Amino acid sequence: MKHLHDLTDLLVLRPGDTGYDDELAGFQTGFTQRPALVVGARSAEDVVAAVRHAGDRGLAVGVQATGHGRSGRTDGGLLISTRRMDRVSIDPVARTARVQAGVRWVRVVEAAAPHGLAPLNGSAPGVGAVSYTLGGGLGILAREFGYAADHVRGLDVVTADGRLRHVTEGDELYWGLLGGGRHLGVVTELEIGLVPVRTLYGGSLALDGREADPAAVLRTYEEWTRTVPDTLTSSLAAVPYPDLPALPPHLRGRYVVSVRIAYTGADGEQLVAPLREMGPVLADSLRVMPYAESHTVHSDPDVPHAYYGDSAVLSGLDVDRGGELLARTGPGAGAMVVVQVNHLGGALARPAPNSVPYREGRFLVRLLAMGGREAARELLDPAFALLAPRTLGRSVNFAFGAGDRTEGLYDGETRKRLAELESRYDPASLFRRGVSA
């Protein structure tokens, strides 16, 4: 008789239990899920026990750290909550950090800063470091250093057979997990390389989108990106803010078009000078700052809310179509839509031993609509259609609630190779029926 692994001594919650809803709560509030079991993992051993239990019973397995990107496909399955696995350790000599599955980037930034080091984190400090890195990890210093996935030294992962493995460069799982790891196992810990950055020149230059023509600003920005060094990473955002008392006065009820900058060189003021001519400035936070303040470059919201969105990696930016996209998603769109255009290239284009695709992309366009899926898609699908002629694919990290749609997330060869790995390491489809978030 087959032995069934149990969950004795683990934190296990079922629908109706006290704490069940709180354990499921995350940053994304728009999509709910109702797993039959939630396991609050405290260690890799807990994850092993949970995966073996699910395998014995044929339950889909999902993972949630912070819930930023969850899609909610673990109904009736088993969800592993990793938020308690929050240990960070820094090796300042080797310039590495070890981070457990539930660690948020703010913890890593704070731990590395006293040593004059920085991780390749993203713009939002509350995002989970591991899930972000497995999706590639497009950070605020990406053009200089590449994807976060490019700097991973090793991973600890529990595969569908309930085995805890340590994988490094050269292992097929290493290649597959970094970029396509959602369906290959539960990563319990990463060892990542840190970069010697103490300070940066960065911040945001915010313009009044009703006074400055957003399409003209986009054109100027695209032309400007052709002149900057690889050590400068930037993005352009267009946001129609609601008129709410909770917002700062310079944002309340305004349509704001801003350029965000992160640069490790000494001539930042000279480089951004052309941008200051684009239109009336509402706010200018550009300055030299400690890296520990890098989250202020974007000042992403830290309050959980409902949203839906997607992304398009582009071979180039057609500014005329981009201008039409801004017109459709601006104040007259009927809903709050956030547009972000990331300048790619530089170190992001370098080959690396992982499955992060579309390295030839020159821009990434991200569209985020507040509210539910169907209303958002009515707005966003026509907008993405404008970009179709130059679209290479989509970004795993920026499929905001749209992760159930797999088309375009990988090029054909990468998709084929990942499918082969999934069949080999997860023949019963435990992870392919759940979604890591």
PDB file of C-alpha atoms in Angstrom, residues 18-154:
ATOM      1  CA  THR A  18      -9.608  31.086  11.621  1.00  0.00           C
ATOM      2  CA  GLY A  19      -6.753  32.714   9.733  1.00  0.00           C
ATOM      3  CA  TYR A  20      -7.511  31.079   6.371  1.00  0.00           C
ATOM      4  CA  ASP A  21      -8.594  34.307   4.666  1.00  0.00           C
ATOM      5  CA  ASP A  22      -5.765  36.300   6.225  1.00  0.00           C
ATOM      6  CA  GLU A  23      -3.230  33.786   4.973  1.00  0.00           C
ATOM      7  CA  LEU A  24      -4.577  34.086   1.433  1.00  0.00           C
ATOM      8  CA  ALA A  25      -4.648  37.882   1.489  1.00  0.00           C
ATOM      9  CA  GLY A  26      -1.990  39.505  -0.656  1.00  0.00           C
ATOM     10  CA  PHE A  27      -1.166  42.695  -2.507  1.00  0.00           C
ATOM     11  CA  GLN A  28      -3.452  41.788  -5.417  1.00  0.00           C
ATOM     12  CA  THR A  29      -7.015  41.955  -4.089  1.00  0.00           C
ATOM     13  CA  GLY A  30      -8.815  41.581  -7.412  1.00  0.00           C
ATOM     14  CA  PHE A  31      -8.500  37.816  -7.777  1.00  0.00           C
ATOM     15  CA  THR A  32      -9.526  35.415  -5.042  1.00  0.00           C
ATOM     16  CA  GLN A  33      -8.622  31.770  -4.677  1.00  0.00           C
ATOM     17  CA  ARG A  34     -10.041  29.007  -2.494  1.00  0.00           C
ATOM     18  CA  PRO A  35      -7.519  26.191  -2.099  1.00  0.00           C
ATOM     19  CA  ALA A  36      -8.615  23.143  -0.147  1.00  0.00           C
ATOM     20  CA  LEU A  37      -5.459  23.451   1.947  1.00  0.00           C
ATOM     21  CA  VAL A  38      -3.083  26.269   2.781  1.00  0.00           C
ATOM     22  CA  VAL A  39       0.284  25.280   4.233  1.00  0.00           C
ATOM     23  CA  GLY A  40       2.151  28.061   6.027  1.00  0.00           C
ATOM     24  CA  ALA A  41       5.711  26.896   5.365  1.00  0.00           C
ATOM     25  CA  ARG A  42       8.481  27.846   7.786  1.00  0.00           C
ATOM     26  CA  SER A  43      11.285  25.868   6.159  1.00  0.00           C
ATOM     27  CA  ALA A  44      12.317  23.923   3.081  1.00  0.00           C
ATOM     28  CA  GLU A  45      11.362  20.766   4.956  1.00  0.00           C
ATOM     29  CA  ASP A  46       7.816  22.088   5.300  1.00  0.00           C
ATOM     30  CA  VAL A  47       7.692  22.664   1.565  1.00  0.00           C
ATOM     31  CA  VAL A  48       8.927  19.114   0.939  1.00  0.00           C
ATOM     32  CA  ALA A  49       6.157  17.737   3.156  1.00  0.00           C
ATOM     33  CA  ALA A  50       3.511  19.867   1.429  1.00  0.00           C
ATOM     34  CA  VAL A  51       4.585  18.858  -2.075  1.00  0.00           C
ATOM     35  CA  ARG A  52       4.712  15.164  -1.153  1.00  0.00           C
ATOM     36  CA  HIS A  53       1.247  15.413   0.408  1.00  0.00           C
ATOM     37  CA  ALA A  54      -0.110  17.051  -2.747  1.00  0.00           C
ATOM     38  CA  GLY A  55       1.581  14.474  -4.952  1.00  0.00           C
ATOM     39  CA  ASP A  56       0.056  11.592  -3.009  1.00  0.00           C
ATOM     40  CA  ARG A  57      -3.419  13.033  -3.496  1.00  0.00           C
ATOM     41  CA  GLY A  58      -3.071  14.526  -6.969  1.00  0.00           C
ATOM     42  CA  LEU A  59      -3.622  18.084  -5.769  1.00  0.00           C
ATOM     43  CA  ALA A  60      -2.545  21.087  -7.818  1.00  0.00           C
ATOM     44  CA  VAL A  61       0.207  23.049  -6.075  1.00  0.00           C
ATOM     45  CA  GLY A  62       0.468  26.831  -6.009  1.00  0.00           C
ATOM     46  CA  VAL A  63       2.830  29.166  -4.171  1.00  0.00           C
ATOM     47  CA  GLN A  64       2.280  32.613  -2.731  1.00  0.00           C
ATOM     48  CA  ALA A  65       4.765  34.950  -1.109  1.00  0.00           C
ATOM     49  CA  THR A  66       3.365  38.491  -1.389  1.00  0.00           C
ATOM     50  CA  GLY A  67       0.505  37.927  -3.830  1.00  0.00           C
ATOM     51  CA  HIS A  68       1.537  40.661  -6.271  1.00  0.00           C
ATOM     52  CA  GLY A  69       1.053  38.564  -9.379  1.00  0.00           C
ATOM     53  CA  ARG A  70      -1.354  35.865  -8.363  1.00  0.00           C
ATOM     54  CA  SER A  71      -3.900  34.580 -10.828  1.00  0.00           C
ATOM     55  CA  GLY A  72      -5.871  32.297  -8.503  1.00  0.00           C
ATOM     56  CA  ARG A  73      -5.835  28.829 -10.052  1.00  0.00           C
ATOM     57  CA  THR A  74      -5.388  26.735  -6.904  1.00  0.00           C
ATOM     58  CA  ASP A  75      -9.091  26.281  -6.127  1.00  0.00           C
ATOM     59  CA  GLY A  76      -9.467  22.826  -4.612  1.00  0.00           C
ATOM     60  CA  GLY A  77      -5.699  22.355  -4.516  1.00  0.00           C
ATOM     61  CA  LEU A  78      -2.883  23.070  -2.086  1.00  0.00           C
ATOM     62  CA  LEU A  79      -1.337  26.525  -1.719  1.00  0.00           C
ATOM     63  CA  ILE A  80       2.059  26.898  -0.049  1.00  0.00           C
ATOM     64  CA  SER A  81       2.405  30.243   1.691  1.00  0.00           C
ATOM     65  CA  THR A  82       6.090  31.179   2.045  1.00  0.00           C
ATOM     66  CA  ARG A  83       5.752  34.481   3.881  1.00  0.00           C
ATOM     67  CA  ARG A  84       7.314  33.044   7.072  1.00  0.00           C
ATOM     68  CA  MET A  85      10.461  31.993   5.216  1.00  0.00           C
ATOM     69  CA  ASP A  86      12.069  35.398   5.535  1.00  0.00           C
ATOM     70  CA  ARG A  87      15.741  34.877   6.371  1.00  0.00           C
ATOM     71  CA  VAL A  88      18.359  37.046   4.617  1.00  0.00           C
ATOM     72  CA  SER A  89      22.119  36.633   4.989  1.00  0.00           C
ATOM     73  CA  ILE A  90      24.835  38.740   3.351  1.00  0.00           C
ATOM     74  CA  ASP A  91      28.385  37.676   2.503  1.00  0.00           C
ATOM     75  CA  PRO A  92      30.128  41.020   1.921  1.00  0.00           C
ATOM     76  CA  VAL A  93      33.387  39.403   0.788  1.00  0.00           C
ATOM     77  CA  ALA A  94      31.780  37.198  -1.863  1.00  0.00           C
ATOM     78  CA  ARG A  95      29.223  39.962  -2.602  1.00  0.00           C
ATOM     79  CA  THR A  96      26.318  37.568  -2.329  1.00  0.00           C
ATOM     80  CA  ALA A  97      23.035  37.281  -0.475  1.00  0.00           C
ATOM     81  CA  ARG A  98      21.023  34.209   0.455  1.00  0.00           C
ATOM     82  CA  VAL A  99      17.299  34.901   0.508  1.00  0.00           C
ATOM     83  CA  GLN A 100      14.475  32.586   1.457  1.00  0.00           C
ATOM     84  CA  ALA A 101      11.264  32.254  -0.518  1.00  0.00           C
ATOM     85  CA  GLY A 102       9.203  34.761   1.457  1.00  0.00           C
ATOM     86  CA  VAL A 103      11.733  37.603   1.578  1.00  0.00           C
ATOM     87  CA  ARG A 104      10.708  40.981   0.210  1.00  0.00           C
ATOM     88  CA  TRP A 105      13.216  43.188  -1.567  1.00  0.00           C
ATOM     89  CA  VAL A 106      13.211  45.850   1.126  1.00  0.00           C
ATOM     90  CA  ARG A 107      14.860  43.360   3.501  1.00  0.00           C
ATOM     91  CA  VAL A 108      17.661  42.595   1.046  1.00  0.00           C
ATOM     92  CA  VAL A 109      18.304  46.262   0.249  1.00  0.00           C
ATOM     93  CA  GLU A 110      18.509  47.117   3.947  1.00  0.00           C
ATOM     94  CA  ALA A 111      20.817  44.189   4.719  1.00  0.00           C
ATOM     95  CA  ALA A 112      23.199  44.884   1.817  1.00  0.00           C
ATOM     96  CA  ALA A 113      23.449  48.689   2.172  1.00  0.00           C
ATOM     97  CA  PRO A 114      25.815  48.807   5.182  1.00  0.00           C
ATOM     98  CA  HIS A 115      28.355  46.880   3.079  1.00  0.00           C
ATOM     99  CA  GLY A 116      28.142  49.270   0.135  1.00  0.00           C
ATOM    100  CA  LEU A 117      26.294  46.632  -1.890  1.00  0.00           C
ATOM    101  CA  ALA A 118      22.936  46.457  -3.637  1.00  0.00           C
ATOM    102  CA  PRO A 119      20.720  43.706  -5.059  1.00  0.00           C
ATOM    103  CA  LEU A 120      19.161  43.981  -8.495  1.00  0.00           C
ATOM    104  CA  ASN A 121      15.723  44.674  -7.069  1.00  0.00           C
ATOM    105  CA  GLY A 122      12.740  46.171  -8.792  1.00  0.00           C
ATOM    106  CA  SER A 123      10.929  49.423  -8.185  1.00  0.00           C
ATOM    107  CA  ALA A 124       8.543  48.180  -5.453  1.00  0.00           C
ATOM    108  CA  PRO A 125      10.246  47.206  -2.178  1.00  0.00           C
ATOM    109  CA  GLY A 126       7.341  45.001  -1.084  1.00  0.00           C
ATOM    110  CA  VAL A 127       7.662  42.531  -3.981  1.00  0.00           C
ATOM    111  CA  GLY A 128       8.917  39.032  -3.206  1.00  0.00           C
ATOM    112  CA  ALA A 129      12.574  38.673  -4.181  1.00  0.00           C
ATOM    113  CA  VAL A 130      12.392  35.034  -5.265  1.00  0.00           C
ATOM    114  CA  SER A 131       9.271  35.153  -7.461  1.00  0.00           C
ATOM    115  CA  TYR A 132      10.514  38.389  -9.047  1.00  0.00           C
ATOM    116  CA  THR A 133      13.860  36.802  -9.908  1.00  0.00           C
ATOM    117  CA  LEU A 134      12.315  33.613 -11.299  1.00  0.00           C
ATOM    118  CA  GLY A 135      10.360  35.785 -13.753  1.00  0.00           C
ATOM    119  CA  GLY A 136      13.574  37.460 -14.913  1.00  0.00           C
ATOM    120  CA  GLY A 137      13.606  40.533 -12.722  1.00  0.00           C
ATOM    121  CA  LEU A 138      13.704  43.863 -14.586  1.00  0.00           C
ATOM    122  CA  GLY A 139      15.216  46.174 -11.983  1.00  0.00           C
ATOM    123  CA  ILE A 140      15.952  49.852 -11.630  1.00  0.00           C
ATOM    124  CA  LEU A 141      19.596  49.308 -12.686  1.00  0.00           C
ATOM    125  CA  ALA A 142      18.759  46.746 -15.369  1.00  0.00           C
ATOM    126  CA  ARG A 143      20.458  48.366 -18.353  1.00  0.00           C
ATOM    127  CA  GLU A 144      23.755  48.442 -16.494  1.00  0.00           C
ATOM    128  CA  PHE A 145      23.676  45.013 -14.851  1.00  0.00           C
ATOM    129  CA  GLY A 146      21.065  42.955 -16.712  1.00  0.00           C
ATOM    130  CA  TYR A 147      18.233  40.876 -15.314  1.00  0.00           C
ATOM    131  CA  ALA A 148      18.228  39.781 -11.688  1.00  0.00           C
ATOM    132  CA  ALA A 149      18.102  36.196 -12.977  1.00  0.00           C
ATOM    133  CA  ASP A 150      21.488  36.757 -14.614  1.00  0.00           C
ATOM    134  CA  HIS A 151      23.097  37.125 -11.176  1.00  0.00           C
ATOM    135  CA  VAL A 152      21.795  33.993  -9.461  1.00  0.00           C
ATOM    136  CA  ARG A 153      24.573  31.746  -8.132  1.00  0.00           C
ATOM    137  CA  GLY A 154      22.366  28.867  -7.009  1.00  0.00           C
TER     138      GLY A 154
END
